[in-house]
PDB file of C-alpha atoms in Angstrom:
ATOM      1  CA  ASP A1019       0.276   0.159  -0.141  1.00  0.00           C
ATOM      2  CA  LYS A1020       2.932   2.291   1.140  1.00  0.00           C
ATOM      3  CA  VAL A1021       4.804   1.517  -2.377  1.00  0.00           C
ATOM      4  CA  SER A1022       1.508   2.496  -4.151  1.00  0.00           C
ATOM      5  CA  ALA A1023       0.663   6.029  -2.728  1.00  0.00           C
ATOM      6  CA  VAL A1024       4.417   7.158  -3.094  1.00  0.00           C
ATOM      7  CA  GLY A1025       4.201   5.559  -6.997  1.00  0.00           C
ATOM      8  CA  GLU A1026       0.818   7.253  -7.566  1.00  0.00           C
ATOM      9  CA  LYS A1027       2.210  11.114  -5.988  1.00  0.00           C
ATOM     10  CA  VAL A1028       5.529  10.649  -7.859  1.00  0.00           C
ATOM     11  CA  SER A1029       3.041   9.876 -11.173  1.00  0.00           C
ATOM     12  CA  SER A1030       1.387  12.920 -10.079  1.00  0.00           C
ATOM     13  CA  LEU A1031       4.862  14.987  -9.851  1.00  0.00           C
ATOM     14  CA  GLY A1032       5.920  14.030 -13.163  1.00  0.00           C
ATOM     15  CA  ASP A1033       2.575  15.119 -14.816  1.00  0.00           C
ATOM     16  CA  THR A1034       3.155  18.775 -13.286  1.00  0.00           C
ATOM     17  CA  MET A1035       7.029  18.913 -14.285  1.00  0.00           C
ATOM     18  CA  THR A1036       5.695  18.330 -17.952  1.00  0.00           C
ATOM     19  CA  SER A1037       2.718  20.742 -17.881  1.00  0.00           C
ATOM     20  CA  THR A1038       4.787  23.553 -15.907  1.00  0.00           C
ATOM     21  CA  VAL A1039       8.533  23.060 -15.372  1.00  0.00           C
ATOM     22  CA  THR A1040       9.219  21.944 -18.653  1.00  0.00           C
ATOM     23  CA  ALA A1041       7.254  24.868 -20.339  1.00  0.00           C
ATOM     24  CA  GLY A1042       9.076  27.155 -18.463  1.00  0.00           C
ATOM     25  CA  ILE A1043      12.542  25.820 -19.476  1.00  0.00           C
ATOM     26  CA  VAL A1044      11.423  26.082 -23.279  1.00  0.00           C
ATOM     27  CA  ALA A1045      10.203  29.141 -22.390  1.00  0.00           C
ATOM     28  CA  GLY A1046      13.428  30.085 -21.269  1.00  0.00           C
ATOM     29  CA  ALA A1047      15.712  28.403 -24.017  1.00  0.00           C
ATOM     30  CA  THR A1048      13.479  30.748 -26.570  1.00  0.00           C
ATOM     31  CA  ALA A1049      13.912  34.334 -24.908  1.00  0.00           C
ATOM     32  CA  SER A1050      17.868  33.596 -24.765  1.00  0.00           C
ATOM     33  CA  VAL A1051      18.003  32.176 -28.855  1.00  0.00           C
ATOM     34  CA  LYS A1052      15.872  35.452 -28.867  1.00  0.00           C
ATOM     35  CA  ALA A1053      18.497  37.428 -26.792  1.00  0.00           C
ATOM     36  CA  TRP A1054      21.301  35.769 -28.797  1.00  0.00           C
ATOM     37  CA  GLN A1055      19.815  36.557 -32.069  1.00  0.00           C
ATOM     38  CA  GLU A1056      19.308  40.569 -31.089  1.00  0.00           C
ATOM     39  CA  VAL A1057      22.999  40.649 -29.887  1.00  0.00           C
ATOM     40  CA  ASP A1058      24.068  38.367 -32.975  1.00  0.00           C
ATOM     41  CA  GLU A1059      22.284  41.250 -35.543  1.00  0.00           C
ATOM     42  CA  ALA A1060      23.653  43.881 -33.680  1.00  0.00           C
ATOM     43  CA  ILE A1061      27.427  42.571 -33.964  1.00  0.00           C
ATOM     44  CA  ASP A1062      26.724  41.444 -37.585  1.00  0.00           C
ATOM     45  CA  ASP A1063      25.641  45.204 -38.579  1.00  0.00           C
ATOM     46  CA  VAL A1064      28.746  47.044 -37.243  1.00  0.00           C
ATOM     47  CA  ILE A1065      30.690  44.634 -39.554  1.00  0.00           C
ATOM     48  CA  LYS A1066      28.896  45.133 -42.386  1.00  0.00           C
ATOM     49  CA  ARG A1067      29.517  49.247 -41.230  1.00  0.00           C
ATOM     50  CA  THR A1068      33.076  48.915 -40.675  1.00  0.00           C
ATOM     51  CA  GLY A1069      34.128  45.865 -41.628  1.00  0.00           C
ATOM     52  CA  ALA A1070      36.012  45.174 -38.409  1.00  0.00           C
ATOM     53  CA  SER A1071      37.263  41.668 -37.375  1.00  0.00           C
ATOM     54  CA  GLY A1072      39.389  40.706 -34.684  1.00  0.00           C
ATOM     55  CA  LYS A1073      40.472  42.845 -31.891  1.00  0.00           C
ATOM     56  CA  ASN A1074      39.204  46.128 -33.126  1.00  0.00           C
ATOM     57  CA  LEU A1075      35.663  43.945 -33.447  1.00  0.00           C
ATOM     58  CA  GLU A1076      35.958  43.413 -29.766  1.00  0.00           C
ATOM     59  CA  GLU A1077      36.550  46.805 -29.134  1.00  0.00           C
ATOM     60  CA  TYR A1078      33.164  47.716 -30.924  1.00  0.00           C
ATOM     61  CA  GLU A1079      31.798  44.783 -29.123  1.00  0.00           C
ATOM     62  CA  ASP A1080      33.141  45.980 -25.720  1.00  0.00           C
ATOM     63  CA  ILE A1081      31.556  49.817 -26.547  1.00  0.00           C
ATOM     64  CA  ILE A1082      27.995  48.141 -27.439  1.00  0.00           C
ATOM     65  CA  ASP A1083      27.931  46.581 -24.312  1.00  0.00           C
ATOM     66  CA  SER A1084      28.679  49.733 -22.296  1.00  0.00           C
ATOM     67  CA  ILE A1085      26.447  51.480 -23.984  1.00  0.00           C
ATOM     68  CA  ALA A1086      23.650  48.860 -23.979  1.00  0.00           C
ATOM     69  CA  THR A1087      23.819  48.855 -19.816  1.00  0.00           C
ATOM     70  CA  THR A1088      23.610  52.608 -19.499  1.00  0.00           C
ATOM     71  CA  VAL A1089      21.525  54.013 -22.413  1.00  0.00           C
ATOM     72  CA  PRO A1090      18.041  53.284 -22.802  1.00  0.00           C
ATOM     73  CA  THR A1091      17.628  51.949 -26.460  1.00  0.00           C
ATOM     74  CA  ASP A1092      18.063  48.597 -28.293  1.00  0.00           C
ATOM     75  CA  PHE A1093      20.919  46.623 -29.401  1.00  0.00           C
ATOM     76  CA  MET A1094      20.333  47.156 -33.268  1.00  0.00           C
ATOM     77  CA  THR A1095      20.267  51.273 -32.720  1.00  0.00           C
ATOM     78  CA  ILE A1096      23.563  51.407 -30.725  1.00  0.00           C
ATOM     79  CA  ALA A1097      25.427  49.343 -32.954  1.00  0.00           C
ATOM     80  CA  GLN A1098      23.920  51.824 -36.094  1.00  0.00           C
ATOM     81  CA  ALA A1099      25.102  54.606 -34.126  1.00  0.00           C
ATOM     82  CA  VAL A1100      28.940  52.638 -33.226  1.00  0.00           C
ATOM     83  CA  GLY A1101      29.117  51.375 -36.785  1.00  0.00           C
ATOM     84  CA  GLN A1102      28.056  54.821 -38.545  1.00  0.00           C
ATOM     85  CA  THR A1103      30.009  57.586 -36.436  1.00  0.00           C
ATOM     86  CA  ASN A1104      33.608  55.236 -36.932  1.00  0.00           C
ATOM     87  CA  THR A1105      32.608  55.145 -40.350  1.00  0.00           C
ATOM     88  CA  ARG A1106      31.677  59.141 -40.876  1.00  0.00           C
ATOM     89  CA  PHE A1107      34.009  60.497 -38.080  1.00  0.00           C
ATOM     90  CA  ASP A1108      37.161  57.979 -38.241  1.00  0.00           C
ATOM     91  CA  VAL A1109      36.833  57.592 -34.491  1.00  0.00           C
ATOM     92  CA  THR A1110      37.756  54.738 -32.137  1.00  0.00           C
ATOM     93  CA  GLY A1111      38.071  53.850 -28.152  1.00  0.00           C
ATOM     94  CA  ASP A1112      36.398  56.357 -25.810  1.00  0.00           C
ATOM     95  CA  THR A1113      35.489  59.245 -28.314  1.00  0.00           C
ATOM     96  CA  LEU A1114      33.482  56.752 -30.520  1.00  0.00           C
ATOM     97  CA  GLU A1115      31.584  55.486 -27.019  1.00  0.00           C
ATOM     98  CA  GLU A1116      31.123  59.326 -26.199  1.00  0.00           C
ATOM     99  CA  LEU A1117      30.222  60.134 -29.698  1.00  0.00           C
ATOM    100  CA  SER A1118      27.810  57.279 -30.188  1.00  0.00           C
ATOM    101  CA  THR A1119      25.733  57.817 -27.108  1.00  0.00           C
ATOM    102  CA  ALA A1120      25.351  61.642 -27.793  1.00  0.00           C
ATOM    103  CA  PHE A1121      23.748  60.854 -31.022  1.00  0.00           C
ATOM    104  CA  ILE A1122      21.593  58.122 -29.740  1.00  0.00           C
ATOM    105  CA  LYS A1123      20.213  60.430 -27.504  1.00  0.00           C
ATOM    106  CA  PHE A1124      20.117  63.320 -29.886  1.00  0.00           C
ATOM    107  CA  ALA A1125      18.333  60.987 -32.073  1.00  0.00           C
ATOM    108  CA  GLU A1126      15.874  59.879 -29.419  1.00  0.00           C
ATOM    109  CA  LEU A1127      15.097  63.073 -28.403  1.00  0.00           C
ATOM    110  CA  ASN A1128      14.370  64.675 -31.545  1.00  0.00           C
ATOM    111  CA  GLY A1129      12.410  61.557 -33.036  1.00  0.00           C
ATOM    112  CA  THR A1130      14.960  60.881 -35.841  1.00  0.00           C
ATOM    113  CA  ASP A1131      16.681  57.972 -37.063  1.00  0.00           C
ATOM    114  CA  VAL A1132      20.038  57.546 -35.756  1.00  0.00           C
ATOM    115  CA  VAL A1133      21.854  56.674 -39.222  1.00  0.00           C
ATOM    116  CA  SER A1134      20.425  59.675 -40.682  1.00  0.00           C
ATOM    117  CA  SER A1135      21.086  62.246 -37.774  1.00  0.00           C
ATOM    118  CA  ILE A1136      24.824  61.086 -37.940  1.00  0.00           C
ATOM    119  CA  ASP A1137      25.091  61.448 -41.346  1.00  0.00           C
ATOM    120  CA  THR A1138      23.142  65.004 -41.822  1.00  0.00           C
ATOM    121  CA  VAL A1139      25.419  66.259 -38.731  1.00  0.00           C
ATOM    122  CA  SER A1140      28.876  65.228 -39.888  1.00  0.00           C
ATOM    123  CA  SER A1141      27.816  66.454 -43.783  1.00  0.00           C
ATOM    124  CA  MET A1142      27.234  69.901 -42.117  1.00  0.00           C
ATOM    125  CA  MET A1143      30.095  69.722 -39.955  1.00  0.00           C
ATOM    126  CA  LYS A1144      32.319  69.008 -43.173  1.00  0.00           C
ATOM    127  CA  ALA A1145      30.569  72.270 -44.858  1.00  0.00           C
ATOM    128  CA  TRP A1146      31.598  74.366 -42.035  1.00  0.00           C
ATOM    129  CA  GLY A1147      35.050  72.921 -41.595  1.00  0.00           C
ATOM    130  CA  LEU A1148      33.972  71.991 -38.025  1.00  0.00           C
ATOM    131  CA  ASP A1149      36.375  69.196 -35.996  1.00  0.00           C
ATOM    132  CA  THR A1150      35.278  66.256 -34.634  1.00  0.00           C
ATOM    133  CA  ASN A1151      35.637  67.433 -31.025  1.00  0.00           C
ATOM    134  CA  LYS A1152      33.211  69.674 -31.639  1.00  0.00           C
ATOM    135  CA  THR A1153      30.183  67.360 -32.734  1.00  0.00           C
ATOM    136  CA  VAL A1154      28.917  66.937 -28.993  1.00  0.00           C
ATOM    137  CA  ASP A1155      28.249  70.831 -29.067  1.00  0.00           C
ATOM    138  CA  VAL A1156      26.811  70.752 -32.429  1.00  0.00           C
ATOM    139  CA  LEU A1157      24.345  68.232 -31.509  1.00  0.00           C
ATOM    140  CA  ASN A1158      23.842  70.631 -28.329  1.00  0.00           C
ATOM    141  CA  LEU A1159      23.600  73.549 -30.903  1.00  0.00           C
ATOM    142  CA  LEU A1160      21.176  71.876 -32.666  1.00  0.00           C
ATOM    143  CA  ASN A1161      18.976  70.368 -29.853  1.00  0.00           C
ATOM    144  CA  GLY A1162      18.612  73.577 -27.783  1.00  0.00           C
ATOM    145  CA  VAL A1163      17.419  75.729 -30.854  1.00  0.00           C
ATOM    146  CA  GLY A1164      14.974  73.130 -32.179  1.00  0.00           C
ATOM    147  CA  GLN A1165      13.587  73.416 -28.353  1.00  0.00           C
ATOM    148  CA  GLN A1166      13.558  77.203 -28.424  1.00  0.00           C
ATOM    149  CA  THR A1167      11.683  77.289 -31.644  1.00  0.00           C
ATOM    150  CA  GLY A1168      10.064  74.484 -32.479  1.00  0.00           C
ATOM    151  CA  ALA A1169      12.808  73.908 -35.927  1.00  0.00           C
ATOM    152  CA  SER A1170      13.601  70.612 -37.053  1.00  0.00           C
ATOM    153  CA  VAL A1171      16.689  69.894 -36.100  1.00  0.00           C
ATOM    154  CA  ASN A1172      17.154  67.575 -39.925  1.00  0.00           C
ATOM    155  CA  THR A1173      15.925  70.780 -41.574  1.00  0.00           C
ATOM    156  CA  LEU A1174      18.367  72.988 -39.937  1.00  0.00           C
ATOM    157  CA  ALA A1175      20.976  70.663 -40.231  1.00  0.00           C
ATOM    158  CA  ASP A1176      20.263  70.427 -44.142  1.00  0.00           C
ATOM    159  CA  LEU A1177      19.610  74.264 -44.651  1.00  0.00           C
ATOM    160  CA  MET A1178      23.334  74.907 -42.878  1.00  0.00           C
ATOM    161  CA  GLN A1179      25.014  72.238 -44.625  1.00  0.00           C
ATOM    162  CA  ASN A1180      23.886  73.278 -48.337  1.00  0.00           C
ATOM    163  CA  ASN A1181      23.974  77.047 -47.583  1.00  0.00           C
ATOM    164  CA  ALA A1182      27.598  77.263 -45.524  1.00  0.00           C
ATOM    165  CA  LEU A1183      29.177  79.552 -48.167  1.00  0.00           C
ATOM    166  CA  PHE A1184      26.461  81.693 -47.987  1.00  0.00           C
ATOM    167  CA  PHE A1185      25.866  82.083 -44.553  1.00  0.00           C
ATOM    168  CA  LYS A1186      29.768  82.581 -44.397  1.00  0.00           C
ATOM    169  CA  GLU A1187      29.961  85.108 -46.936  1.00  0.00           C
ATOM    170  CA  PHE A1188      26.968  87.219 -44.357  1.00  0.00           C
ATOM    171  CA  ASN A1189      29.850  86.962 -41.631  1.00  0.00           C
ATOM    172  CA  LEU A1190      27.692  84.552 -39.363  1.00  0.00           C
ATOM    173  CA  ASP A1191      29.364  81.376 -37.499  1.00  0.00           C
ATOM    174  CA  VAL A1192      27.670  78.197 -37.149  1.00  0.00           C
ATOM    175  CA  ALA A1193      25.945  78.880 -33.981  1.00  0.00           C
ATOM    176  CA  GLN A1194      24.857  82.383 -35.663  1.00  0.00           C
ATOM    177  CA  THR A1195      23.241  80.511 -38.247  1.00  0.00           C
ATOM    178  CA  ALA A1196      21.381  78.071 -36.558  1.00  0.00           C
ATOM    179  CA  THR A1197      19.862  80.567 -34.186  1.00  0.00           C
ATOM    180  CA  PHE A1198      18.767  82.796 -37.148  1.00  0.00           C
ATOM    181  CA  LEU A1199      17.635  79.903 -39.008  1.00  0.00           C
ATOM    182  CA  GLY A1200      15.204  78.779 -36.119  1.00  0.00           C
ATOM    183  CA  SER A1201      14.293  82.621 -35.567  1.00  0.00           C
ATOM    184  CA  LEU A1202      12.876  82.134 -38.829  1.00  0.00           C
ATOM    185  CA  GLU A1203      10.723  78.842 -38.178  1.00  0.00           C
ATOM    186  CA  LYS A1204       9.576  80.628 -34.686  1.00  0.00           C
ATOM    187  CA  ASN A1205       8.220  83.932 -36.807  1.00  0.00           C
ATOM    188  CA  GLY A1206       6.125  81.697 -39.022  1.00  0.00           C
ATOM    189  CA  ILE A1207       8.782  81.832 -42.128  1.00  0.00           C
ATOM    190  CA  ASP A1208       9.706  78.444 -43.724  1.00  0.00           C
ATOM    191  CA  ALA A1209      13.511  78.654 -42.989  1.00  0.00           C
ATOM    192  CA  SER A1210      14.067  77.107 -46.461  1.00  0.00           C
ATOM    193  CA  VAL A1211      11.623  79.924 -47.769  1.00  0.00           C
ATOM    194  CA  GLY A1212      13.644  82.447 -45.696  1.00  0.00           C
ATOM    195  CA  VAL A1213      16.978  80.970 -46.814  1.00  0.00           C
ATOM    196  CA  THR A1214      15.769  81.385 -50.605  1.00  0.00           C
ATOM    197  CA  ALA A1215      14.457  84.929 -50.009  1.00  0.00           C
ATOM    198  CA  LEU A1216      18.210  86.047 -48.528  1.00  0.00           C
ATOM    199  CA  ARG A1217      19.659  84.375 -52.024  1.00  0.00           C
ATOM    200  CA  THR A1218      17.148  87.022 -53.776  1.00  0.00           C
ATOM    201  CA  THR A1219      18.428  89.755 -51.458  1.00  0.00           C
ATOM    202  CA  MET A1220      22.220  89.159 -52.152  1.00  0.00           C
ATOM    203  CA  THR A1221      21.793  89.025 -55.905  1.00  0.00           C
ATOM    204  CA  LYS A1222      20.217  92.163 -55.770  1.00  0.00           C
ATOM    205  CA  ALA A1223      22.474  93.598 -53.677  1.00  0.00           C
ATOM    206  CA  GLN A1224      25.347  92.125 -55.698  1.00  0.00           C
ATOM    207  CA  ASP A1225      23.916  93.986 -58.740  1.00  0.00           C
ATOM    208  CA  GLU A1226      23.779  97.422 -56.663  1.00  0.00           C
ATOM    209  CA  GLY A1227      27.837  96.449 -55.616  1.00  0.00           C
ATOM    210  CA  VAL A1228      26.927  96.649 -51.689  1.00  0.00           C
ATOM    211  CA  SER A1229      27.072  93.761 -49.197  1.00  0.00           C
ATOM    212  CA  LEU A1230      24.327  91.795 -48.351  1.00  0.00           C
ATOM    213  CA  SER A1231      24.612  92.888 -44.521  1.00  0.00           C
ATOM    214  CA  LYS A1232      24.136  96.473 -45.744  1.00  0.00           C
ATOM    215  CA  VAL A1233      20.987  95.827 -47.707  1.00  0.00           C
ATOM    216  CA  LEU A1234      19.234  94.415 -45.023  1.00  0.00           C
ATOM    217  CA  MET A1235      20.287  96.766 -42.229  1.00  0.00           C
ATOM    218  CA  LYS A1236      19.177  99.588 -44.025  1.00  0.00           C
ATOM    219  CA  TYR A1237      15.733  98.052 -44.717  1.00  0.00           C
ATOM    220  CA  GLN A1238      15.377  97.094 -41.150  1.00  0.00           C
ATOM    221  CA  TRP A1239      16.282 100.535 -40.210  1.00  0.00           C
ATOM    222  CA  MET A1240      13.496 101.871 -43.110  1.00  0.00           C
ATOM    223  CA  VAL A1241      11.108  99.315 -41.914  1.00  0.00           C
ATOM    224  CA  GLN A1242      11.875 100.917 -38.062  1.00  0.00           C
ATOM    225  CA  ASN A1243      11.125 104.597 -39.307  1.00  0.00           C
ATOM    226  CA  ALA A1244       8.311 105.675 -38.691  1.00  0.00           C
ATOM    227  CA  GLY A1245       7.949 108.534 -41.397  1.00  0.00           C
ATOM    228  CA  ILE A1246       7.796 105.579 -44.104  1.00  0.00           C
ATOM    229  CA  SER A1247       4.413 104.379 -45.167  1.00  0.00           C
ATOM    230  CA  GLU A1248       3.578 100.572 -44.602  1.00  0.00           C
ATOM    231  CA  ALA A1249       2.929 100.522 -48.613  1.00  0.00           C
ATOM    232  CA  ASP A1250       6.482 101.662 -48.938  1.00  0.00           C
ATOM    233  CA  LYS A1251       7.654  99.172 -46.526  1.00  0.00           C
ATOM    234  CA  LEU A1252       6.347  96.382 -47.502  1.00  0.00           C
ATOM    235  CA  ALA A1253       6.923  97.399 -51.568  1.00  0.00           C
ATOM    236  CA  ARG A1254      10.247  97.316 -50.887  1.00  0.00           C
ATOM    237  CA  ALA A1255      10.010  93.811 -48.680  1.00  0.00           C
ATOM    238  CA  GLN A1256       8.646  92.136 -51.464  1.00  0.00           C
ATOM    239  CA  GLU A1257      11.059  93.887 -54.577  1.00  0.00           C
ATOM    240  CA  LEU A1258      14.172  92.552 -51.637  1.00  0.00           C
ATOM    241  CA  PHE A1259      12.923  89.204 -50.548  1.00  0.00           C
ATOM    242  CA  GLY A1260      11.019  87.937 -53.597  1.00  0.00           C
ATOM    243  CA  GLY A1261       7.214  86.608 -53.436  1.00  0.00           C
ATOM    244  CA  LYS A1262       6.805  84.405 -51.013  1.00  0.00           C
ATOM    245  CA  ALA A1263       8.323  85.466 -47.688  1.00  0.00           C
ATOM    246  CA  TYR A1264       8.606  89.248 -47.389  1.00  0.00           C
ATOM    247  CA  ALA A1265       5.330  89.776 -46.288  1.00  0.00           C
ATOM    248  CA  GLN A1266       6.192  87.188 -43.055  1.00  0.00           C
ATOM    249  CA  ILE A1267       9.760  88.894 -43.128  1.00  0.00           C
ATOM    250  CA  TYR A1268       8.344  92.485 -43.087  1.00  0.00           C
ATOM    251  CA  ASN A1269       5.537  91.343 -40.409  1.00  0.00           C
ATOM    252  CA  ALA A1270       8.802  89.690 -37.759  1.00  0.00           C
ATOM    253  CA  ILE A1271      10.775  92.731 -38.514  1.00  0.00           C
ATOM    254  CA  SER A1272       8.246  95.319 -37.671  1.00  0.00           C
ATOM    255  CA  GLU A1273       7.383  93.627 -34.238  1.00  0.00           C
ATOM    256  CA  GLY A1274      10.816  93.432 -32.897  1.00  0.00           C
ATOM    257  CA  ASN A1275      11.255  89.457 -33.514  1.00  0.00           C
ATOM    258  CA  LEU A1276      13.618  89.496 -36.162  1.00  0.00           C
ATOM    259  CA  SER A1277      16.617  91.419 -36.643  1.00  0.00           C
ATOM    260  CA  PHE A1278      19.933  91.918 -39.374  1.00  0.00           C
ATOM    261  CA  THR A1279      21.857  93.892 -37.291  1.00  0.00           C
ATOM    262  CA  ASN A1280      22.012  92.017 -34.078  1.00  0.00           C
ATOM    263  CA  ILE A1281      22.015  88.559 -34.888  1.00  0.00           C
ATOM    264  CA  SER A1282      23.660  86.532 -31.667  1.00  0.00           C
ATOM    265  CA  GLY A1283      23.872  83.014 -30.744  1.00  0.00           C
ATOM    266  CA  SER A1284      26.730  81.003 -29.104  1.00  0.00           C
ATOM    267  CA  MET A1285      27.619  77.325 -28.528  1.00  0.00           C
ATOM    268  CA  SER A1286      27.987  77.741 -24.802  1.00  0.00           C
ATOM    269  CA  ASP A1287      24.152  78.827 -24.705  1.00  0.00           C
ATOM    270  CA  PHE A1288      23.103  75.224 -25.335  1.00  0.00           C
ATOM    271  CA  ARG A1289      26.141  73.237 -23.183  1.00  0.00           C
ATOM    272  CA  TRP A1290      24.695  70.329 -21.740  1.00  0.00           C
ATOM    273  CA  SER A1291      21.238  70.518 -24.035  1.00  0.00           C
ATOM    274  CA  VAL A1292      21.199  66.936 -24.597  1.00  0.00           C
ATOM    275  CA  GLU A1293      22.451  65.069 -21.788  1.00  0.00           C
ATOM    276  CA  ARG A1294      20.195  67.309 -19.455  1.00  0.00           C
ATOM    277  CA  THR A1295      17.079  66.838 -21.742  1.00  0.00           C
ATOM    278  CA  PHE A1296      17.372  63.090 -21.496  1.00  0.00           C
ATOM    279  CA  ASP A1297      18.136  62.733 -18.414  1.00  0.00           C
ATOM    280  CA  ALA A1298      14.982  64.349 -17.141  1.00  0.00           C
ATOM    281  CA  THR A1299      13.051  61.992 -19.838  1.00  0.00           C
ATOM    282  CA  LEU A1300      14.444  58.808 -17.763  1.00  0.00           C
ATOM    283  CA  ASP A1301      12.033  57.081 -15.691  1.00  0.00           C
ATOM    284  CA  PRO A1302      11.985  53.256 -14.134  1.00  0.00           C
ATOM    285  CA  ILE A1303      10.777  51.467 -17.101  1.00  0.00           C
ATOM    286  CA  ASP A1304      14.039  53.167 -18.706  1.00  0.00           C
ATOM    287  CA  GLU A1305      16.066  51.358 -16.070  1.00  0.00           C
ATOM    288  CA  PHE A1306      14.174  47.882 -16.398  1.00  0.00           C
ATOM    289  CA  THR A1307      15.519  48.091 -20.301  1.00  0.00           C
ATOM    290  CA  THR A1308      19.045  48.668 -19.235  1.00  0.00           C
ATOM    291  CA  ALA A1309      18.464  45.814 -16.737  1.00  0.00           C
ATOM    292  CA  MET A1310      17.168  43.909 -19.163  1.00  0.00           C
ATOM    293  CA  ASN A1311      20.148  44.567 -21.771  1.00  0.00           C
ATOM    294  CA  ASP A1312      22.752  43.609 -19.430  1.00  0.00           C
TER     295      ASP A1312
END
């Protein structure tokens, strides 16, 4: 009787293990394989982007591990950032980890693809002749101007790249240019339309044999001169800026929201913009993400 009773208990235990414990083991194994595939695909992406192998690849793997356990994002995003940053900026080691982390945070804050952000910003920096050590400052600048004005960071970077020579001729540096383009957007003037309008003005200035700055400052004085009629001010705006943005530019100047005589902006105005904003967004679920990555 005792042997029979023990046999029944063992049989019951076996059924329980089959239905619960074994299922748990299978689920755990499935999750492990999925996690391994996620990391493996990320490493494969780095290899494809950089052609790395051996010790170089081990270095990139260590950087990916480090970022994954400190920044709440997925492995593929990290791999894309590391691989593309290495390719575009030709950096390794601590600098590669720092810039990759900054681009991940920048892209997350602005809802952009990390690869396109790296490509756009690196091209813009080359157009302005900026060294790699200015990369984090540029990201802070774009992020800060975007926050202040609502301008798209990708739009800002694209316009700054494609019109670098124009703004240099206008005697603006990269920070002043970003701030100026942002102020256009903030005043309801599409920045690309605004740049086209200014190019029209430059052509007219060249025809008159004077500098763009002189023409713009003269027009600003005209707008602020109460002795000149509104009709004349608008007519001159249309003549200078063309048909699309002249009324908006006139209104922005007349209301004191846009100035051609005091275009300010400095990298230092936006220091830590990305880091502080990103840290402010973190919550317990982000800590869970980095824990799971670990």
